[in-house]
CSV table of C-alpha atoms and ligand atoms in Angstrom, one decimal:
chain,number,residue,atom,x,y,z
B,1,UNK,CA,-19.2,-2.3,-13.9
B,2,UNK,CA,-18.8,-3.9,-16.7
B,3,UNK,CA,-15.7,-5.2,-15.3
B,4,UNK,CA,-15.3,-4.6,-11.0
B,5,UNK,CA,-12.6,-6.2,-9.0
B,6,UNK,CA,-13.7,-6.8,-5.1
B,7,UNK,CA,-10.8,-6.9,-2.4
B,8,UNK,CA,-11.0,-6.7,1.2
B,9,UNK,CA,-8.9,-4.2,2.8
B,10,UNK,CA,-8.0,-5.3,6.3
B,11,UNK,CA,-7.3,-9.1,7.4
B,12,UNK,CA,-10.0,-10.6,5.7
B,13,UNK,CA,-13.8,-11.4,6.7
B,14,UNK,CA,-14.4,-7.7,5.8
B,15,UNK,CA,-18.0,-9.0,4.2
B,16,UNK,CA,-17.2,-9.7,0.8
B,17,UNK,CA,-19.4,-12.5,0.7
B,18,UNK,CA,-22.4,-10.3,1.4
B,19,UNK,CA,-21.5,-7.3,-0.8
B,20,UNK,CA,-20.5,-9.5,-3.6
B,21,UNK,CA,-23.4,-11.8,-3.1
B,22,UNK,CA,-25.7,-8.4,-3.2
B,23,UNK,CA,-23.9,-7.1,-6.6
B,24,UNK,CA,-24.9,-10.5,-8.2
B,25,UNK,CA,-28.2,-10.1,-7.7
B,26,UNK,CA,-28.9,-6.6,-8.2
B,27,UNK,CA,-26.5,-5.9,-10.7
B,28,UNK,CA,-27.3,-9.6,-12.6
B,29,UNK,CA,-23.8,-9.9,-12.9
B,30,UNK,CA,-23.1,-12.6,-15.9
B,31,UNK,CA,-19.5,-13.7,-15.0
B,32,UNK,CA,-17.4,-13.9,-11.8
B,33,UNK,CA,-14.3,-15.4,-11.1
B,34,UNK,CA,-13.0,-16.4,-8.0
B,35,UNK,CA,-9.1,-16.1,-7.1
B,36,UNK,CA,-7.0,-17.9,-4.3
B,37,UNK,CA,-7.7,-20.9,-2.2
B,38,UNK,CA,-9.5,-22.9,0.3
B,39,UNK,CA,-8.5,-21.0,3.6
B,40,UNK,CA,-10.7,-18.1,2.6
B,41,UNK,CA,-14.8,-18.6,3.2
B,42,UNK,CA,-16.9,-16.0,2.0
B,43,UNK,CA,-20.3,-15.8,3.8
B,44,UNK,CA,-23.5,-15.4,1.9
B,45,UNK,CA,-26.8,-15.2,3.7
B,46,UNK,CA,-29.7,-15.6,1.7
B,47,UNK,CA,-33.3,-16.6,2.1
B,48,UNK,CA,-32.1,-17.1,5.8
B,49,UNK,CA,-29.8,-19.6,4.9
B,50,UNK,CA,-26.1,-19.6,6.1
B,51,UNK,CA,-23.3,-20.5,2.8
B,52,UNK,CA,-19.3,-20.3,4.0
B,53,UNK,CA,-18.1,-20.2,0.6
B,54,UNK,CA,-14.6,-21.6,0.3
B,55,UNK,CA,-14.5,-22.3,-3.5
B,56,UNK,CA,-17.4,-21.5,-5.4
B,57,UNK,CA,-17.7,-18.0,-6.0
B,58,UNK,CA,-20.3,-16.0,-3.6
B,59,UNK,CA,-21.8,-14.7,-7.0
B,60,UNK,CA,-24.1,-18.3,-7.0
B,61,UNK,CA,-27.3,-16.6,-5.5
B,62,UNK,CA,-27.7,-15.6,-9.3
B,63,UNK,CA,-28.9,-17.5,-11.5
B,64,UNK,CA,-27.7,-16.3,-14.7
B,65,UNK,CA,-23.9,-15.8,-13.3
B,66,UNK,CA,-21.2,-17.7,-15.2
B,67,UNK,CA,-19.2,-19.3,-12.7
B,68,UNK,CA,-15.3,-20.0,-12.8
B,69,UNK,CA,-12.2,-20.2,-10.6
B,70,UNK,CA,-9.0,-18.7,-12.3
B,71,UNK,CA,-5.3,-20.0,-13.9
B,72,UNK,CA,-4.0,-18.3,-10.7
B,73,UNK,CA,-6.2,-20.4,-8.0
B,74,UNK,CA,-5.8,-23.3,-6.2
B,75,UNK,CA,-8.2,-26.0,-5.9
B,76,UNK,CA,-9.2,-28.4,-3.1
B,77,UNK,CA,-10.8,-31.0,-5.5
B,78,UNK,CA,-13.1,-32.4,-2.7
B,79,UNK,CA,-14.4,-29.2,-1.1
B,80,UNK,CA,-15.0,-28.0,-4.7
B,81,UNK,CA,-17.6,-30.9,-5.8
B,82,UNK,CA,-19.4,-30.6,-2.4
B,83,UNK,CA,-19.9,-26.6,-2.5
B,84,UNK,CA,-21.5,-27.8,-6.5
B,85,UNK,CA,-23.2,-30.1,-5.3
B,86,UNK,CA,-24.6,-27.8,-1.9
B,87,UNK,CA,-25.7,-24.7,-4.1
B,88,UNK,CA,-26.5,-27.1,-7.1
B,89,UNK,CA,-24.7,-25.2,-9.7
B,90,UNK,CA,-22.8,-28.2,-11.7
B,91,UNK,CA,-24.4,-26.7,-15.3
B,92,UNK,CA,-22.5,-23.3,-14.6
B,93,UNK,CA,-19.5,-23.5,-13.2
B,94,UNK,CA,-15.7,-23.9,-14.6
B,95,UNK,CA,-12.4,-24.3,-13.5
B,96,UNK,CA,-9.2,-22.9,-15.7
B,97,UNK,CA,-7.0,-26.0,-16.6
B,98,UNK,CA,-4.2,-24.4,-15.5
B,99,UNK,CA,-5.5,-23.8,-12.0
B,100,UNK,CA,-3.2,-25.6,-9.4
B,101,UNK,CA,-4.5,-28.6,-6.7
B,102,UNK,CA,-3.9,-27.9,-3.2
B,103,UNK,CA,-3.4,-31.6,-1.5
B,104,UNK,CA,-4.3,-33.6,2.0
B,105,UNK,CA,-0.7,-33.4,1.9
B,106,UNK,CA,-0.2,-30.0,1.9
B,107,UNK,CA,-2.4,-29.3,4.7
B,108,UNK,CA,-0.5,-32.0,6.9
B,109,UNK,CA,2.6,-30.2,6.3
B,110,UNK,CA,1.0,-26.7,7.0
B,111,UNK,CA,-0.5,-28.7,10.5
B,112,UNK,CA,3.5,-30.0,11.5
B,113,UNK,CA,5.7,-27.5,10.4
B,114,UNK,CA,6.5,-25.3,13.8
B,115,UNK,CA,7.1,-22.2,11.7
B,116,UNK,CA,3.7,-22.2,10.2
B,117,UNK,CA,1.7,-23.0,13.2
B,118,UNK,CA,3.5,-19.9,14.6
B,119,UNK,CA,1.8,-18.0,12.1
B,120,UNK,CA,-1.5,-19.0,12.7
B,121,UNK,CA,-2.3,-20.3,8.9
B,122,UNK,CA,-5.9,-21.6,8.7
B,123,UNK,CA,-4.5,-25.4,8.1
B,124,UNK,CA,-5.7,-26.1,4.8
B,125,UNK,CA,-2.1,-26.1,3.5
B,126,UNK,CA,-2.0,-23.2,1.1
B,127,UNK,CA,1.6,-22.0,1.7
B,128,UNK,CA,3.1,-25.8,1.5
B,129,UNK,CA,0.5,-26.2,-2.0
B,130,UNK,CA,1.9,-23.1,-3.8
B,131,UNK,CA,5.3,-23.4,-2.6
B,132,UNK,CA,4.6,-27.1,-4.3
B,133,UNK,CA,3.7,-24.8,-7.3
B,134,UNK,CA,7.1,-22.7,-7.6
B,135,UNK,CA,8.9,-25.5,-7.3
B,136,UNK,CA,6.8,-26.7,-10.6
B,137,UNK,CA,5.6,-30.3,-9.3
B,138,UNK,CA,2.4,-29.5,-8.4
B,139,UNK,CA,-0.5,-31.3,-10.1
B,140,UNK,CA,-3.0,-28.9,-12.3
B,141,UNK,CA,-6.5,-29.3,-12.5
B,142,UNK,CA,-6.0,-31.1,-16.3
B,143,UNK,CA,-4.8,-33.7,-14.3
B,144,UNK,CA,-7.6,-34.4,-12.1
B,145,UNK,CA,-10.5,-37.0,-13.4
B,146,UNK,CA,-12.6,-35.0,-11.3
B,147,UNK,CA,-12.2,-32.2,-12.3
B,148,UNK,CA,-12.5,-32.9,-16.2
B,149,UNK,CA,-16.2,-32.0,-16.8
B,150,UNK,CA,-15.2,-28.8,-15.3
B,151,UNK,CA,-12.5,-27.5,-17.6
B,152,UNK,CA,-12.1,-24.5,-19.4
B,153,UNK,CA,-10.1,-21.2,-20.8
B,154,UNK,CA,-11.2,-18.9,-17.9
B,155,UNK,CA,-8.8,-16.0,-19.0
B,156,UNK,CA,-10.7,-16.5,-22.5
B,157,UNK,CA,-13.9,-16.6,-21.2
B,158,UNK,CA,-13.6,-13.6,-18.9
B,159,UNK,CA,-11.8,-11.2,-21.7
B,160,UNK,CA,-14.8,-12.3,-24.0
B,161,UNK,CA,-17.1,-11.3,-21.7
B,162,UNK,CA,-15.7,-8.2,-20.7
B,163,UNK,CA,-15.2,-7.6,-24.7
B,164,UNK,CA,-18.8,-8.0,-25.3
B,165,UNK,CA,-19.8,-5.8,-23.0
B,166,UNK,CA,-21.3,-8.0,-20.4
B,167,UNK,CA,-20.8,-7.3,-16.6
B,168,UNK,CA,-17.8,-9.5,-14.7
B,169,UNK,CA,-16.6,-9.2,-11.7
B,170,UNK,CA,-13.4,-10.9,-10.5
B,171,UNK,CA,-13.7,-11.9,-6.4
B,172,UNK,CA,-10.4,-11.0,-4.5
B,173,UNK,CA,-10.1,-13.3,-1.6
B,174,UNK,CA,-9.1,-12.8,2.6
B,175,UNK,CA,-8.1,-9.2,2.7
B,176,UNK,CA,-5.1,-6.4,1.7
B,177,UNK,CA,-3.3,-6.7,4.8
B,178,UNK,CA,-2.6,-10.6,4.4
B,179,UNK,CA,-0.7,-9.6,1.2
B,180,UNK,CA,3.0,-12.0,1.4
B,181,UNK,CA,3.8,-8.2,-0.4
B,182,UNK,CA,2.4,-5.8,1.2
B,183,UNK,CA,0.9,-7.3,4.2
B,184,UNK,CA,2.6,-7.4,8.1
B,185,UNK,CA,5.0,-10.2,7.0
B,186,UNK,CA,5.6,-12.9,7.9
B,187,UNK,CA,2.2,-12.5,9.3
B,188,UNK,CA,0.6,-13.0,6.0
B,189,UNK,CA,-0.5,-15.6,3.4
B,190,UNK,CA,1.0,-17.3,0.6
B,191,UNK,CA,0.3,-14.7,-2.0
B,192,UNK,CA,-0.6,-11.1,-2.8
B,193,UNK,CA,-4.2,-10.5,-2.0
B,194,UNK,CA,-4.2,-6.9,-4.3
B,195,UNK,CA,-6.7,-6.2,-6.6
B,196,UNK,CA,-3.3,-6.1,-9.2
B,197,UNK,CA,-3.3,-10.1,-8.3
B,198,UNK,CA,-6.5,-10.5,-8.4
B,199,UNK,CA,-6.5,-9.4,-12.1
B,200,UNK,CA,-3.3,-11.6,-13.0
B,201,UNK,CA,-4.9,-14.8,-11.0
B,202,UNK,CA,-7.9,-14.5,-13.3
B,203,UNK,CA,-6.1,-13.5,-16.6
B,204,UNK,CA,-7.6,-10.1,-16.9
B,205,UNK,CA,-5.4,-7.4,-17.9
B,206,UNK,CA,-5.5,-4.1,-16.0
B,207,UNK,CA,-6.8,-2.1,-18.8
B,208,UNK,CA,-10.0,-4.0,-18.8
B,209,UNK,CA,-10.9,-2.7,-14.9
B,210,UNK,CA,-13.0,-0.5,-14.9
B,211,UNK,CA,-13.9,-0.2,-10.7
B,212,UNK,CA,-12.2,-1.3,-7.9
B,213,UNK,CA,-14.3,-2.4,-4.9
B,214,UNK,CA,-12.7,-2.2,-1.8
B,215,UNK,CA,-14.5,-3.6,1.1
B,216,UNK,CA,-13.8,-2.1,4.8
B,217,UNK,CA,-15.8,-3.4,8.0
B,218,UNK,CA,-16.6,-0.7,10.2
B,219,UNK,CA,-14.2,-2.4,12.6
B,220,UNK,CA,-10.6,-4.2,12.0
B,221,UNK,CA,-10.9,-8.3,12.6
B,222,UNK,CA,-8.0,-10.8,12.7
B,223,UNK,CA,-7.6,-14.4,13.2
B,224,UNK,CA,-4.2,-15.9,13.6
B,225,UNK,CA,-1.1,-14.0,14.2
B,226,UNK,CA,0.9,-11.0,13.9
B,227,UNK,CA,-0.1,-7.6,14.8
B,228,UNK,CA,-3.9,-6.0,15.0
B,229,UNK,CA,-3.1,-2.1,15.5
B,230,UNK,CA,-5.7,-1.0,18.9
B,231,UNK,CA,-6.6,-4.8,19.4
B,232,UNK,CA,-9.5,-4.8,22.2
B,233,UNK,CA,-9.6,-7.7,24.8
B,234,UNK,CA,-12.3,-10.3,24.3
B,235,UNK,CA,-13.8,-8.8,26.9
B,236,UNK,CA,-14.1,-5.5,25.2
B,237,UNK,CA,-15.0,-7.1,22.2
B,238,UNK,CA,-17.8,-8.7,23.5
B,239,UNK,CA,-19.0,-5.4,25.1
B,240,UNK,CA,-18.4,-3.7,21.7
B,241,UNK,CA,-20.5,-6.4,19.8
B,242,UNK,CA,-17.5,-7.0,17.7
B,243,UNK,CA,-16.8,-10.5,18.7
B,244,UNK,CA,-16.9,-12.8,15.7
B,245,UNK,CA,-16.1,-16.8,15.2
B,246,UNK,CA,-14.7,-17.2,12.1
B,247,UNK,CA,-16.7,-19.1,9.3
B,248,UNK,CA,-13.6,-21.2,7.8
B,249,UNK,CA,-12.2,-22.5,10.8
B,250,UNK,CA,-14.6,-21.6,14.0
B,251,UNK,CA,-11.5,-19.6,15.2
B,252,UNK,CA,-12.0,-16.6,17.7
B,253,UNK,CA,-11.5,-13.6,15.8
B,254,UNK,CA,-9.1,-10.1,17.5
B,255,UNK,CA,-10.8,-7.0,17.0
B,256,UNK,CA,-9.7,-3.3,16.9
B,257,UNK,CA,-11.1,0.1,16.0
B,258,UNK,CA,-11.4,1.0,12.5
B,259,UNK,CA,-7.8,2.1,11.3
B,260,UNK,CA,-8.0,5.1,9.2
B,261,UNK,CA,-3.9,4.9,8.4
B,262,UNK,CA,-4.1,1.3,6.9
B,263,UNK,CA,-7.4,1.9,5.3
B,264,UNK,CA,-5.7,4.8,3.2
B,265,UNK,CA,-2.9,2.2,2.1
B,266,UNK,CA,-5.2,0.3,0.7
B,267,UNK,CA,-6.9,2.1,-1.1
B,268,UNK,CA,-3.9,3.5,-2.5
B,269,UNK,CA,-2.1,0.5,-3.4
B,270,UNK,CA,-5.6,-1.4,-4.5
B,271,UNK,CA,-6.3,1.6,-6.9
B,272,UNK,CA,-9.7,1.9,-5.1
B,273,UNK,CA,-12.4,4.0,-7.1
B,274,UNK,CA,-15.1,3.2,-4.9
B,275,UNK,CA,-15.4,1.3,-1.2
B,276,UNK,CA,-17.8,-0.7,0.6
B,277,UNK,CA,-18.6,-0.2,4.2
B,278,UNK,CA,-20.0,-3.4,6.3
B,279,UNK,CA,-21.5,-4.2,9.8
B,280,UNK,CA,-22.4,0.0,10.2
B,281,UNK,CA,-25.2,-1.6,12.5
B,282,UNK,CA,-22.0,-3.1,15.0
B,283,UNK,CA,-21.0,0.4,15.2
B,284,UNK,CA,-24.4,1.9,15.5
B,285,UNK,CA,-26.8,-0.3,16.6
B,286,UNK,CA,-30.1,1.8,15.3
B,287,UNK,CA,-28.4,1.6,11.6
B,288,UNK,CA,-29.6,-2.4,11.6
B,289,UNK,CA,-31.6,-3.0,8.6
B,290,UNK,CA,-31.2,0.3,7.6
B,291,UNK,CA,-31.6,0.8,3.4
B,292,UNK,CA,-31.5,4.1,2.8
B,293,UNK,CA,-28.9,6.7,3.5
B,294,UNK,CA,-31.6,9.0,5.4
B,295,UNK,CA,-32.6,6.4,7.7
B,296,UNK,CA,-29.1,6.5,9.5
B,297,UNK,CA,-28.2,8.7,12.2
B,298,UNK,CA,-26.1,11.6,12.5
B,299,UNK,CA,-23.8,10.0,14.3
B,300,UNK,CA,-23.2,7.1,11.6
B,301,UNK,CA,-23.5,9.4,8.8
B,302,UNK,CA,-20.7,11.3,9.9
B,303,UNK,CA,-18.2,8.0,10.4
B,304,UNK,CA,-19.0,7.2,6.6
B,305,UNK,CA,-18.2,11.0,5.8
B,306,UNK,CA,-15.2,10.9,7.6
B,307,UNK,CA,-13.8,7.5,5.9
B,308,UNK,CA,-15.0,9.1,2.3
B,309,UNK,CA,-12.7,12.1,3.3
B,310,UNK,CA,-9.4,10.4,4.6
B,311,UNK,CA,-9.4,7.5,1.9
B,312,UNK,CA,-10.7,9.9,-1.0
B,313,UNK,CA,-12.9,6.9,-2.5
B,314,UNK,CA,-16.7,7.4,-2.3
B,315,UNK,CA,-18.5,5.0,0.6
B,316,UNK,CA,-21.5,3.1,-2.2
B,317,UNK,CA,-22.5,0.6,-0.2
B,318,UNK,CA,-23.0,-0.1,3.6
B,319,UNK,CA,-24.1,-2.8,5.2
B,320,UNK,CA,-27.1,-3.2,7.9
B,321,UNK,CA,-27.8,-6.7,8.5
B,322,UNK,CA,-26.8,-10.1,7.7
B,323,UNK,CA,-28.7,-10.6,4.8
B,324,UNK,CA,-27.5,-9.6,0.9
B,325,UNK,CA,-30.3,-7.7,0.7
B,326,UNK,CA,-29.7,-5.4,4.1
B,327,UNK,CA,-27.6,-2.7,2.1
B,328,UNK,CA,-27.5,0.9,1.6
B,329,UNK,CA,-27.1,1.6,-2.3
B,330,UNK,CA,-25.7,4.7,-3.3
B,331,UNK,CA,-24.6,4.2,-6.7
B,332,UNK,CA,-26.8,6.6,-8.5
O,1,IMP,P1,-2.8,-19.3,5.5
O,1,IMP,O1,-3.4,-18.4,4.5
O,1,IMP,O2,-3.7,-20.5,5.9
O,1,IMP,O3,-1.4,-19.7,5.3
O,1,IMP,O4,-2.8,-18.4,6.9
O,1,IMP,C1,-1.9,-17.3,7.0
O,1,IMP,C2,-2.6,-16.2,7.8
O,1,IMP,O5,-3.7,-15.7,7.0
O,1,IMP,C3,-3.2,-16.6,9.1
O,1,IMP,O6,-3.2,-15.6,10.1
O,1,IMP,C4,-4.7,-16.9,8.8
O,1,IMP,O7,-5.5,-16.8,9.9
O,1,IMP,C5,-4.9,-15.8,7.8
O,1,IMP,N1,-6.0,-16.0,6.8
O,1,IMP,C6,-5.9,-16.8,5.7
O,1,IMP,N2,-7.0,-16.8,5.0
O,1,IMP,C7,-7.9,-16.0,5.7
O,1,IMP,C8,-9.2,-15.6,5.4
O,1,IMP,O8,-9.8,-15.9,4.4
O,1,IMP,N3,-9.7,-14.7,6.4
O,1,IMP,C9,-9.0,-14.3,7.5
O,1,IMP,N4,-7.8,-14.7,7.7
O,1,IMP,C10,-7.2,-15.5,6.8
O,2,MG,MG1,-13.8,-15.2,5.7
């Protein structure tokens, strides 16, 4: 804080949408603005109810949070208005003019092209909608009835919160190693998923960070192709209590051991100065619900230790349950 970018560091559905879901009530964060597209959901538990966030940012759960999606995004006009309309925050939200419109088109063309159904892609039509965008034809969100009662400067708005001291937080989307730069191409997305992109999607200069987030699940999860380093069979999986669905598109998810080699990349190349550790109870069962550091056992406290010590970015948070709320909080 006052400015925190949060990026996942594996494949995606590391847990953003709980940690970042937790920071925006504990921390009463004022401003958030969420980057990239429709394929990613973000998964916020709260009150015992289930969100899969695809567009609104997972920051809702707080009242008082300012709520935008960036220049660099890309909308899906009808999933937009009903995720306002679900979590009932028409009076707060904005979308940045310049933010680009992902199409039913798009999505068909991400559905029939062979290539991309090779890859896996979610469906929604990201690639085909930003390639749409390089090519410069796209349609921007000024150009959406819609969308007009939505409209604003987000790059403005975020700088002059950031300037007056308030706390922001910009929400990086799937995860590090779906980067189209740094990711296992061409097993990736459409774009860089980097806490640098993150930045330049929501028109915040790198000067104005002040923390990098990155968020780690205590085991690696994939969906789609390309390569999962120490992938488990679904069997083992199961056995494991790693098995996951995935929220966006009720996809089986791959699993593997936490990989200590790709988790230092990240954090190099994120320019991590702090990390978030999810799902500890998956690896240790007695850790569920856990909320202080003391509670856990040996066994777990030495597997945060030993990820503190071969990324060289301090473990703050780790999560125990579902819920925001089922955190350990070490920021002092
Ligand atoms: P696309 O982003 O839909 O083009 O899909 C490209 C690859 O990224 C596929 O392997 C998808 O499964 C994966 N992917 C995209 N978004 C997410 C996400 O939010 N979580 C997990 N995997 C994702
Ligand atoms: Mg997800």
């Amino acid at each position: 804080m006052p400015c925190t970018v949060i990026v996942g560091a594996f494949w995606g559905d590391e847990g953003k949408g709980k940690i970042i879901s937790y920071l925006a009530l504990k921390d009463k964060i004022d401003l958030c603005v969420r980057t990239g597209s429709v394929n990613a959901a973000h998964t916020v538990w709260i009150e015992g109810k289930r969100y899969a966030l695809h567009m609104v940012p997972a920051t809702f759960v707080y009242e008082g949070c300012r709520l935008l999606i960036g220049a660099g995004a890309n909308v899906h006009v009808a999933k937009f208005l009903e995720e306002v309309e679900a979590t009932n925050v028409k009076n707060r939200i904005g979308v940045d003019c310049q933010a680009s419109i992902i199409e039913e088109k798009h999505s068909m063309q991400d559905k029939i092209s062979a290539h991309l159904k090779g890859l896996g892609t979610t469906g929604w039509g990201v690639g085909p909608a930003l390639e749409e965008r390089v090519r410069r034809t796209a349609k921007l969100a000024k150009d959406i009835p819609e969308l007009q009662p939505y409209l604003t400067d987000v790059a403005v708005e975020a700088n002059n919160a950031i300037n007056a001291g308030k706390k922001v937080l910009l929400e990086g989307t799937q995860g590090f190693m779906l980067s189209l730069f740094y990711g296992t191409y061409p097993y990736v997305t459409g774009r860089d998923t980097s806490a640098s992109a993150v930045c330049s999607e929501a028109g915040v200069g790198p000067t104005k960070v002040d923390d990098v987030l990155l968020v780690f699940k205590s085991f690696m999860t994939r969906v789609g192709a390309g390569p999962l380093p120490g992938e488990l069979t679904k069997e083992e999986a199961i056995k494991q209590g790693w098995f996951e669905i995935a929220a966006g598109t009720g996809r089986e998810r791959r699993s593997a051991p936490f990989n200590f080699e790709i988790a230092k990349k990240a954090a190099i190349i994120n320019g991590a100065t702090q990390a978030a550790l999810t799902k500890l109870d998956a690896l240790y069962p007695k850790c569920k619900g856990a909320r202080t550091y003391d509670e856990l056992p040996l066994e777990a406290k030495e597997f945060v230790k030993e990820v503190e010590r071969q990324i060289g970015v301090p473990v703050v948070l780790i999560g125990t349950g579902p819920e925001a709320l089922d955190i350990i909080d070490r920021r002092s």
